[in-house]
Amino acid sequence: MLRFVARRLITSVLVLAVLTAIVFILARIVPSDPAVIYAGPKAPPAELDRVREHLGFNRPVLEQYFDYVAKLITGDWGESLATKRPVLDELAARLPATLELIGAAMAFAVSAGIILGVVAARRPGRILDGTVRFLSIGGISVPAFWLGLLLQLVFVGGLGLLPATGQFSNTIKYSDPITHVTGLPLFDSLITGNATAFTDGLQHLILPALTLAAYPLGLIARMTRASMLEVMSQDYIFTATAYGLREGAIRWRLALRNALPPVLTIVGMASAYALTGTFFVEAVFNWPGIGQFATSSMLAVDYPAIMAITLLGAAGYLLANFIVDILQARIDPRVSAS
Amino acid sequence: MIPITTAAPTGVAPSPAPNAPGPAQLLLRALQRDRLAAFGAAIILLVLVLAVFGQWLAPFPEQGMGATNASARNLAPDAAHWLGTDQLGRDVLSRVIMGANPALTISLLVVTAAALIGIPLGALAGYRGGWVDEALMRVTEVFQAFPPLLLAMVTVSILGPSLTNAGIALAVSWWPWYARLVRAEARSLRERPYVEAARAMGIPPALIVGRHILRNCLTPILVQATVDIGSVILAAGSLAFIGLGTQPPLPDWGLMVAEGRGLIFSAWWVSTFPGLAIFLAVLGFNLLGDSLRDLLDPRQVKR
């Protein structure tokens, strides 16, 4: 098991290294001059030279790359051309909001997806199965940004049940300020017993989390159904039925456990989707997370920020797959042996 | 957004069953057997008709291309404007209809380009094996380490936002899926007796790959392409929504949703209908592709 983990870690680091190189090359062939973005379009030539000196653009590309990697490792991820602040600070300030959003969405998608998949596999081809199939294909077909607007239209504009945008109401920080414990605001409000802030945050979280969950939910439900159907046709299920085990026990205990490995794999892919899906959801719900920073950086060709976001996204994806692999190896001992 | 099956989660190469059906046969069987697949095919047909004849079907074709009409801003749907008008007075129906052409064109081009890059590389790697295979797999792994759409977003950002650059960026990030799909097929086909026989007869590798390997990969490739056309429509719409795709005033469904975003509570129709168009078009390709895949992969169908 330990060797398995170590091997996966080494490949992940290698992939990240190649990835930085690709993004760095991409950023270096950029047609627009980053110094202009930094200093503004009307900056005099002398000022531009000074900026190039400051940001190190006048040195050989290879040198710049090694310099960049060395700084990455020491925690210096460069300075945003747009905000002039260290990129790492910008990301750190926004990470908690995004983590809570993705966490809530994935928790909902995994639990609801597995339940729907198992239920659909009970009677394949029947109405319930067809409905779940339509829902799950619908989930992977719907544009997140549009689903978010529709939910706003119905639950905010129509029913007036939930707030439209933001992570907390503006008044919360004066009336019931959240004590900093872990840095995750909603979680902190819960463990410090700040009920007003928690309820408020939860209300703000529901719509964006549902929106972000649609695609992962569809993927997971579909895969659970297929995997359950395959497992339910195995001989040992037949045997268990013959022994007189209750149907529910067979399905939810015996079969589901053996159907989980492919589902876990798809959960890894689904969380990768959530990493970029959050860009669009945050835009619609004005969620103060990394996604909004990412889109504005890309529109502004703020390349130190873009590179940092790409690295963070890829690292997040690798981490998700890493966790999936370890869970996989725990469920199925054959995985770590191979 | 993610091509769902190509990764073959369990590590088993998807191999065609003996007497694997041809694409046309497969399509016919799916349409007969499965109402949802037929529904999907009907949507695809509608999108095709709109894409080809859109400029004659749209009630206000000049507005579809961006001409404004200041006297008719944000009108609710009525007899003259079935889907209302947007903030520049343009007929939403016309713009939705004329958005079909660019959406379908770009997705066909992206999928074709991705297939043209990925298929030869995958066939070469799978058939040759050895270091060529090893190298290609490592390269595709790096590409696939990017969360979906992220590489495309970064590329567009650097090249400058436009529909063409969005297409290039999407093709760049999509080809590894085809390479992996064809590689898996080629590897399993390589050991088949008829391929070995062809090799023993001294038929040149290029001919074997073309005649035996690629021909047998055709159906799974087309099934994957069906799903991918939908995924690219969604991806291109998403890029346009955040400003990294088609630029105004051109008709693009994703861009139109973005343009109506601020009006969602006052003029809901401006965003709702273009978004519905994306949803339905993607749904059509996914429903059909899903059904075709079930037929193609007998392991999954247990009815």
XYZ file of C-alpha atoms in Angstrom:
641
model
C 0.000 0.000 0.000
C 2.764 2.407 0.969
C 4.679 1.691 -2.222
C 1.508 2.200 -4.207
C 0.991 5.625 -2.628
C 4.629 6.582 -3.175
C 4.516 5.587 -6.844
C 1.368 7.609 -7.407
C 2.929 10.618 -5.703
C 6.009 10.498 -7.925
C 3.978 10.311 -11.145
C 1.816 13.193 -9.932
C 4.865 15.381 -9.344
C 6.237 14.495 -12.794
C 2.941 15.362 -14.459
C 2.851 18.677 -12.607
C 6.389 19.465 -13.749
C 5.533 18.837 -17.410
C 2.367 20.818 -16.951
C 4.191 23.877 -15.651
C 6.483 23.663 -18.673
C 3.520 23.574 -21.080
C 1.775 26.489 -19.431
C 5.009 28.426 -19.243
C 5.655 27.926 -22.956
C 2.062 28.929 -23.691
C 2.465 32.081 -21.635
C 5.748 32.919 -23.387
C 4.281 32.794 -26.894
C 1.659 35.265 -25.760
C 1.218 37.855 -28.520
C 0.417 40.714 -26.181
C 3.176 42.238 -24.065
C 2.700 41.439 -20.374
C 4.604 44.591 -19.452
C 1.867 46.644 -21.122
C -0.786 44.830 -19.100
C 1.161 45.541 -15.931
C 1.983 49.197 -16.569
C -1.159 50.125 -18.488
C -1.553 50.905 -22.212
C -0.369 54.535 -21.930
C 2.888 53.863 -20.106
C 5.985 55.518 -21.666
C 8.721 53.232 -23.109
C 11.075 53.952 -20.213
C 8.424 52.838 -17.744
C 7.850 49.639 -19.777
C 11.576 48.862 -19.660
C 11.546 49.305 -15.924
C 8.562 46.932 -15.622
C 10.311 44.337 -17.815
C 13.335 44.609 -15.572
C 11.132 44.305 -12.470
C 9.275 41.224 -13.758
C 12.379 39.651 -15.305
C 11.156 39.565 -18.924
C 14.492 40.726 -20.331
C 16.313 37.507 -19.414
C 16.583 34.272 -21.479
C 13.376 32.180 -21.496
C 14.975 29.025 -20.095
C 16.457 31.004 -17.232
C 13.071 32.544 -16.559
C 11.495 29.087 -16.482
C 13.936 27.617 -13.955
C 13.624 30.759 -11.929
C 9.843 30.415 -12.027
C 9.934 26.779 -10.874
C 12.399 27.578 -8.105
C 10.129 30.350 -6.882
C 7.047 28.112 -7.136
C 8.641 25.647 -4.757
C 9.503 28.338 -2.243
C 5.936 29.630 -2.337
C 6.505 32.706 -4.503
C 3.936 32.294 -7.275
C 4.502 35.681 -8.820
C 2.537 38.883 -8.770
C -0.804 39.406 -10.460
C -0.436 41.866 -13.342
C -3.946 43.173 -12.700
C -4.083 43.548 -8.918
C -0.296 43.897 -8.300
C -0.646 41.587 -5.301
C 1.057 38.195 -4.852
C -0.951 35.580 -6.757
C -0.767 33.143 -3.865
C -2.437 35.697 -1.541
C -5.192 36.273 -4.084
C -5.806 32.538 -4.369
C -5.630 31.907 -0.630
C -8.220 34.594 0.044
C -10.652 32.984 -2.395
C -9.966 29.290 -1.896
C -12.272 28.717 1.135
C -15.390 29.928 -0.691
C -14.648 27.688 -3.665
C -13.834 24.684 -1.481
C -17.145 24.989 0.346
C -19.046 25.275 -2.911
C -17.338 22.298 -4.549
C -17.548 20.275 -1.336
C -21.278 20.846 -0.963
C -21.943 20.155 -4.641
C -19.915 16.936 -4.693
C -21.404 15.680 -1.427
C -24.870 16.133 -2.873
C -23.925 14.702 -6.284
C -22.295 11.580 -4.840
C -25.063 10.729 -2.393
C -27.982 11.543 -4.687
C -26.230 10.028 -7.714
C -25.578 6.691 -6.019
C -29.108 6.477 -4.629
C -30.657 7.306 -8.016
C -28.384 4.814 -9.781
C -29.201 1.971 -7.408
C -32.919 2.698 -7.585
C -32.848 2.869 -11.377
C -31.060 -0.465 -11.621
C -33.830 -2.209 -9.689
C -36.066 -2.565 -12.681
C -34.128 -1.733 -15.832
C -36.216 -0.506 -18.716
C -39.132 0.553 -16.522
C -40.472 4.070 -16.079
C -38.350 4.890 -13.031
C -35.205 3.728 -14.845
C -36.137 5.776 -17.889
C -36.732 8.847 -15.741
C -33.380 8.512 -14.000
C -31.697 7.991 -17.359
C -33.302 11.111 -18.768
C -32.391 13.087 -15.635
C -28.783 11.954 -15.672
C -28.293 12.628 -19.376
C -30.049 15.936 -18.803
C -27.606 16.684 -15.996
C -24.584 16.214 -18.225
C -26.217 18.209 -21.048
C -27.356 21.305 -19.222
C -25.080 24.371 -19.335
C -24.287 25.187 -15.692
C -24.462 28.935 -16.290
C -27.967 28.607 -17.731
C -29.225 26.222 -15.051
C -28.027 28.727 -12.449
C -29.989 31.540 -14.087
C -33.102 29.354 -14.320
C -32.871 28.436 -10.640
C -32.512 32.130 -9.791
C -35.524 32.901 -11.936
C -37.668 30.289 -10.170
C -36.443 30.317 -6.560
C -35.463 33.970 -6.242
C -37.571 35.875 -8.762
C -40.621 33.609 -8.767
C -40.900 32.110 -5.288
C -38.704 34.569 -3.401
C -37.388 31.730 -1.251
C -33.620 32.117 -1.527
C -31.055 34.895 -2.052
C -29.795 35.359 -5.603
C -26.086 36.011 -5.228
C -23.174 36.133 -2.818
C -21.968 33.851 -0.053
C -23.479 35.677 2.936
C -25.803 38.642 3.341
C -23.917 41.930 3.647
C -25.351 42.525 7.123
C -23.887 39.337 8.595
C -20.418 40.760 9.046
C -21.839 43.484 11.313
C -24.626 41.641 13.122
C -23.111 38.156 13.523
C -19.437 38.210 12.466
C -17.954 34.775 11.862
C -15.101 33.753 14.153
C -12.101 32.516 12.198
C -11.265 28.900 13.059
C -10.469 26.859 9.953
C -10.974 29.660 7.434
C -13.954 27.915 5.820
C -16.668 30.472 6.669
C -19.755 28.260 6.635
C -18.009 25.480 8.553
C -16.656 27.990 11.068
C -20.097 29.492 11.638
C -21.401 25.992 12.361
C -18.741 24.952 14.866
C -18.815 28.302 16.678
C -22.581 28.020 17.022
C -23.272 31.162 15.000
C -26.744 30.050 13.933
C -27.739 33.254 12.138
C -24.661 33.278 9.933
C -24.901 29.534 9.316
C -28.527 29.655 8.182
C -27.780 32.665 6.031
C -24.760 30.972 4.444
C -26.670 27.770 3.888
C -29.438 29.645 2.085
C -26.845 31.273 -0.142
C -25.155 27.945 -0.814
C -28.171 25.899 -1.946
C -28.659 27.232 -5.486
C -24.996 27.407 -6.597
C -24.300 23.978 -5.108
C -27.295 22.444 -6.893
C -26.189 24.055 -10.150
C -22.651 22.777 -9.834
C -23.904 19.325 -8.820
C -25.972 18.712 -11.982
C -23.154 17.387 -14.172
C -21.416 15.208 -11.531
C -24.818 13.904 -10.440
C -25.631 12.803 -13.976
C -22.278 11.074 -14.439
C -22.442 9.286 -11.079
C -26.070 8.151 -11.387
C -25.411 6.752 -14.854
C -22.288 4.893 -13.817
C -23.872 3.533 -10.627
C -26.784 2.159 -12.606
C -24.552 0.429 -15.165
C -22.249 -0.955 -12.502
C -25.153 -2.184 -10.344
C -26.740 -3.966 -13.302
C -23.483 -5.737 -13.979
C -23.017 -6.805 -10.354
C -26.649 -7.877 -9.907
C -26.262 -10.390 -12.727
C -23.399 -12.183 -10.953
C -23.772 -15.684 -9.547
C -23.060 -14.732 -5.946
C -26.048 -12.410 -5.947
C -28.163 -15.293 -7.184
C -26.763 -17.416 -4.373
C -27.492 -14.740 -1.787
C -31.058 -14.530 -3.048
C -31.374 -18.300 -2.824
C -30.193 -18.182 0.796
C -33.121 -15.903 1.474
C -31.306 -12.631 2.193
C -33.603 -9.671 2.031
C -33.600 -7.889 -1.314
C -32.740 -4.522 0.229
C -29.772 -5.984 2.069
C -28.467 -7.647 -1.080
C -28.816 -4.489 -3.104
C -27.551 -1.827 -0.705
C -24.927 -3.842 1.172
C -23.625 -6.675 -0.959
C -24.118 -5.420 -4.505
C -23.431 -1.719 -3.978
C -20.098 -2.381 -2.312
C -18.957 -4.423 -5.294
C -20.380 -1.912 -7.740
C -18.460 0.974 -6.206
C -15.010 0.847 -7.917
C -16.135 2.140 -11.349
C -18.348 4.670 -9.564
C -15.348 5.952 -7.623
C -13.408 6.399 -10.858
C -16.214 8.488 -12.277
C -16.374 10.506 -9.034
C -12.753 11.462 -9.702
C -13.660 12.670 -13.184
C -16.746 14.420 -11.871
C -14.766 16.376 -9.303
C -12.443 17.479 -12.098
C -15.476 18.829 -13.858
C -16.519 20.629 -10.681
C -13.125 22.380 -10.622
C -13.840 24.196 -13.878
C -17.619 24.103 -13.502
C -17.235 26.385 -10.519
C -15.852 29.125 -12.821
C -19.241 29.405 -14.484
C -21.341 28.894 -11.381
C -19.383 31.532 -9.478
C -19.895 33.971 -12.334
C -23.670 33.519 -12.218
C -24.002 33.594 -8.420
C -21.315 36.207 -7.802
C -19.638 33.698 -5.493
C -16.437 35.186 -4.024
C -14.213 32.262 -5.036
C -11.312 31.331 -7.272
C -13.569 30.869 -10.286
C -14.353 34.574 -10.568
C -10.689 35.448 -10.175
C -9.860 32.856 -12.848
C -12.237 34.218 -15.458
C -11.240 37.822 -14.886
C -7.534 36.878 -15.068
C -8.086 35.055 -18.330
C -9.975 37.953 -19.838
C -7.169 40.314 -18.751
C -4.391 37.896 -19.909
C -2.969 38.195 -16.406
C -0.551 35.365 -17.057
C 1.055 34.865 -13.611
C -2.473 34.446 -12.268
C -3.450 32.170 -15.168
C -0.424 29.955 -14.587
C -1.137 29.725 -10.881
C -4.784 28.845 -11.493
C -3.819 26.194 -14.033
C -1.370 24.654 -11.603
C -3.863 24.762 -8.779
C -6.561 23.213 -10.983
C -4.282 20.440 -12.181
C -3.043 19.815 -8.657
C -6.642 19.638 -7.458
C -7.463 17.150 -10.199
C -4.408 15.029 -9.389
C -5.295 15.139 -5.704
C -8.876 14.027 -6.434
C -7.619 11.127 -8.528
C -5.065 10.299 -5.871
C -7.744 10.063 -3.188
C -9.898 7.982 -5.526
C -6.997 5.612 -6.144
C -6.356 5.130 -2.446
C -10.041 4.485 -1.740
C -10.050 2.131 -4.706
C -7.097 0.217 -3.304
C -8.841 -0.045 0.057
C -12.033 -1.433 -1.443
C -10.346 -3.688 -3.950
C -6.977 -5.172 -2.924
C -6.229 -6.165 -6.518
C -5.665 -2.496 -7.404
C -2.622 -1.884 -5.228
C -1.133 -5.250 -6.175
C -1.043 -4.463 -9.889
C -17.780 18.043 -21.187
C -15.662 15.031 -20.437
C -15.876 12.312 -23.037
C -17.316 9.779 -20.689
C -16.377 6.370 -21.908
C -13.048 6.708 -23.630
C -11.121 6.383 -20.405
C -12.476 2.818 -20.015
C -12.453 3.144 -16.218
C -11.810 -0.488 -15.435
C -8.803 -0.543 -17.747
C -10.507 -2.935 -20.122
C -10.156 -1.986 -23.753
C -13.574 -1.602 -25.351
C -13.455 -4.157 -28.099
C -16.101 -4.683 -30.729
C -18.129 -7.838 -30.343
C -17.744 -10.501 -33.002
C -19.742 -9.364 -36.033
C -19.556 -5.790 -34.783
C -22.373 -3.807 -36.381
C -21.614 -1.023 -38.828
C -22.509 2.560 -37.960
C -25.686 2.654 -40.053
C -26.926 -0.647 -38.649
C -26.226 0.521 -35.124
C -28.100 3.777 -35.648
C -31.142 1.998 -37.056
C -31.223 -0.450 -34.181
C -30.944 2.349 -31.610
C -33.768 4.324 -33.199
C -36.069 1.311 -33.293
C -35.320 0.088 -29.810
C -35.131 3.264 -27.828
C -37.600 6.132 -27.710
C -35.147 8.499 -26.036
C -32.620 7.851 -28.812
C -35.271 8.669 -31.391
C -36.066 11.852 -29.484
C -32.376 12.720 -29.534
C -32.146 12.063 -33.255
C -35.177 14.286 -33.861
C -33.494 17.152 -31.975
C -30.287 16.660 -33.965
C -32.276 16.749 -37.185
C -33.948 19.995 -36.110
C -30.586 21.583 -35.255
C -29.253 20.474 -38.647
C -32.220 22.018 -40.471
C -31.811 25.278 -38.523
C -28.081 25.322 -39.204
C -28.533 24.876 -42.956
C -31.707 26.861 -43.625
C -31.570 29.231 -40.625
C -31.159 32.437 -42.595
C -34.328 31.701 -44.560
C -36.291 30.442 -41.560
C -35.453 33.326 -39.220
C -38.137 36.053 -39.245
C -35.508 38.821 -38.890
C -32.275 37.505 -40.429
C -30.372 40.832 -40.223
C -31.148 41.047 -36.505
C -29.993 37.461 -36.218
C -26.586 38.615 -37.410
C -26.545 41.577 -35.036
C -28.534 44.474 -36.552
C -30.149 46.428 -33.734
C -33.612 47.926 -33.430
C -33.658 50.519 -30.665
C -37.418 51.016 -30.726
C -38.202 47.423 -29.725
C -36.008 46.758 -26.693
C -36.750 43.974 -24.191
C -40.197 43.187 -25.568
C -41.895 40.189 -23.992
C -42.792 37.297 -26.301
C -45.805 38.127 -28.488
C -47.169 37.437 -31.961
C -44.497 39.490 -33.774
C -41.583 38.267 -31.660
C -42.391 34.733 -30.518
C -39.472 34.637 -28.092
C -39.351 38.376 -27.363
C -36.540 40.815 -28.104
C -33.248 41.498 -26.339
C -31.741 44.668 -24.866
C -30.774 45.919 -28.341
C -34.206 45.207 -29.777
C -33.126 42.125 -31.693
C -35.580 39.280 -32.231
C -34.532 36.460 -29.880
C -36.075 33.760 -32.082
C -34.036 34.887 -35.083
C -30.850 34.936 -33.065
C -31.535 31.520 -31.563
C -32.216 30.075 -35.028
C -29.115 31.655 -36.531
C -26.997 30.529 -33.599
C -27.438 26.942 -34.749
C -25.057 27.311 -37.696
C -21.981 28.543 -35.816
C -22.613 26.123 -32.932
C -22.823 23.107 -35.206
C -20.022 24.252 -37.502
C -17.541 24.768 -34.723
C -18.358 21.491 -33.021
C -18.065 19.533 -36.280
C -14.737 21.223 -37.050
C -13.358 20.668 -33.553
C -14.362 17.005 -33.462
C -12.995 16.443 -36.973
C -9.709 18.125 -36.124
C -9.407 16.218 -32.844
C -10.118 12.960 -34.668
C -7.655 13.754 -37.462
C -4.879 14.352 -34.935
C -5.824 11.648 -32.473
C -6.717 8.726 -34.742
C -3.400 8.379 -36.649
C -1.374 8.870 -33.463
C -3.498 6.379 -31.555
C -3.381 3.812 -34.362
C 0.392 4.163 -34.661
C 0.912 3.837 -30.903
C -1.469 0.935 -30.507
C -0.205 -0.998 -33.520
C 3.497 -0.359 -33.009
C 3.581 -0.550 -29.225
C 6.986 -0.099 -27.592
C 8.441 3.323 -26.959
C 6.152 5.070 -29.466
C 3.182 3.846 -27.492
C 4.812 4.716 -24.181
C 5.651 8.251 -25.344
C 2.184 8.961 -26.709
C 0.492 7.697 -23.585
C 2.635 9.947 -21.390
C 1.795 12.939 -23.581
C -1.928 12.251 -23.484
C -1.732 11.785 -19.707
C -0.335 15.273 -19.298
C -3.105 16.696 -21.464
C -5.676 14.805 -19.445
C -4.223 16.059 -16.164
C -5.831 19.410 -16.941
C -9.375 19.640 -15.641
C -11.712 19.703 -18.649
C -11.948 23.075 -20.423
C -9.118 24.602 -18.380
C -6.474 24.067 -21.073
C -8.884 25.417 -23.678
C -9.621 28.469 -21.527
C -5.931 29.197 -21.016
C -5.209 28.779 -24.725
C -8.010 31.132 -25.786
C -6.953 33.646 -23.205
C -3.455 33.695 -24.658
C -4.459 33.596 -28.345
C -7.152 36.225 -27.806
C -10.887 35.531 -27.531
C -12.708 34.661 -30.759
C -14.726 31.778 -32.147
C -11.794 30.563 -34.257
C -9.373 30.569 -31.345
C -11.953 28.844 -29.161
C -12.151 26.149 -31.843
C -8.376 25.763 -31.996
C -8.161 25.607 -28.217
C -10.879 22.986 -27.972
C -9.304 20.808 -30.676
C -5.943 21.029 -28.915
C -7.444 19.780 -25.680
C -9.734 17.165 -27.257
C -7.480 15.027 -29.472
C -5.939 12.899 -26.666
C -9.327 11.254 -26.092
C -9.385 9.998 -29.671
C -5.773 8.904 -29.505
C -6.531 6.812 -26.438
C -9.728 5.375 -27.868
C -8.066 4.268 -31.113
C -4.976 3.049 -29.307
C -7.059 0.763 -27.086
C -8.899 -0.595 -30.118
C -5.716 -1.018 -32.135
C -4.043 -2.917 -29.321
C -6.859 -5.405 -29.047
C -7.190 -5.775 -32.814
C -3.467 -6.248 -33.345
C -3.590 -9.742 -31.905
C -6.598 -10.879 -33.908
C -5.902 -13.819 -36.243
C -6.870 -11.937 -39.396
C -4.479 -9.111 -38.589
C -1.721 -11.606 -37.861
C -2.529 -13.345 -41.122
C -2.244 -10.067 -42.986
C 1.093 -9.438 -41.302
C 2.322 -12.903 -42.200
C 1.374 -12.292 -45.823
C 3.750 -9.361 -45.845
C 1.140 -6.655 -46.261
C 2.752 -3.324 -45.357
C 1.835 -1.976 -41.881
C 0.269 1.194 -43.261
C -2.167 -0.886 -45.267
C -2.968 -3.164 -42.320
C -3.666 -0.193 -40.103
C -5.842 1.448 -42.734
C -7.736 -1.599 -43.872
C -8.122 -3.672 -40.733
C -7.518 -1.530 -37.705
C -9.116 1.786 -38.637
C -12.074 0.209 -40.382
C -12.871 -1.741 -37.251
C -12.490 1.335 -35.069
C -14.915 3.299 -37.197
C -18.071 2.531 -35.254
C -16.718 3.313 -31.766
C -15.138 6.492 -33.142
C -18.415 7.633 -34.646
C -20.274 6.867 -31.422
C -17.734 8.886 -29.456
C -17.941 11.687 -32.006
C -21.729 11.836 -31.579
C -21.356 12.487 -27.860
C -18.436 14.842 -28.441
C -20.301 17.083 -30.889
C -22.741 17.757 -28.081
C -19.926 18.275 -25.588
C -18.183 20.761 -27.873
C -21.392 22.743 -28.359
C -21.579 22.975 -24.566
C -17.878 23.829 -24.234
C -17.950 26.516 -26.937
C -21.099 27.996 -25.398
C -19.416 28.032 -21.987
C -16.341 29.781 -23.382
C -18.526 32.366 -25.087
C -20.500 32.881 -21.865
C -17.440 34.059 -19.952
C -16.225 36.126 -22.898
C -13.601 33.686 -24.184
C -15.409 32.692 -27.357
C -17.585 34.306 -29.994
C -17.623 38.092 -29.639
C -20.684 40.351 -30.074
C -22.674 41.004 -32.183
C -22.494 37.518 -33.708
C -25.252 35.092 -32.725
C -23.900 32.547 -30.249
C -26.112 30.788 -27.743
C -23.650 31.044 -24.872
C -22.941 34.696 -25.583
C -26.675 35.434 -25.741
C -27.193 33.893 -22.293
C -24.407 36.142 -21.001
C -25.957 39.205 -22.637
C -29.276 38.557 -20.945
C -27.795 37.679 -17.574
C -28.461 41.029 -15.929
C -32.047 40.960 -17.202
C -32.959 37.580 -15.780
C -35.549 39.033 -13.405
C -36.876 41.764 -15.734
C -36.664 40.134 -19.193
C -36.231 36.411 -18.543
C -36.659 35.414 -22.192
C -33.383 36.977 -23.347
C -31.242 34.368 -21.539
C -33.708 31.538 -21.177
C -34.278 30.619 -24.825
C -30.669 30.610 -26.085
C -29.730 28.520 -23.031
C -32.585 26.162 -23.793
C -31.198 25.836 -27.323
C -27.792 24.746 -25.979
C -29.425 22.352 -23.540
C -31.636 20.713 -26.170
C -28.891 20.445 -28.791
C -26.458 18.871 -26.322
C -29.200 16.654 -24.934
C -29.995 15.400 -28.442
C -26.430 14.318 -29.134
C -26.027 12.813 -25.664
C -29.284 10.833 -25.818
C -28.418 9.366 -29.193
C -24.783 8.765 -28.310
C -25.697 7.124 -25.024
C -28.041 4.718 -26.720
C -25.529 3.881 -29.458
C -22.907 3.208 -26.811
C -25.181 0.843 -24.925
C -25.706 -1.124 -28.118
C -22.022 -1.123 -28.920
C -20.869 -2.300 -25.519
C -22.788 -5.483 -24.763
C -21.273 -5.660 -21.267
C -23.511 -2.832 -20.188
C -26.818 -3.954 -21.622
C -28.591 -6.429 -19.440
C -32.209 -6.247 -20.361
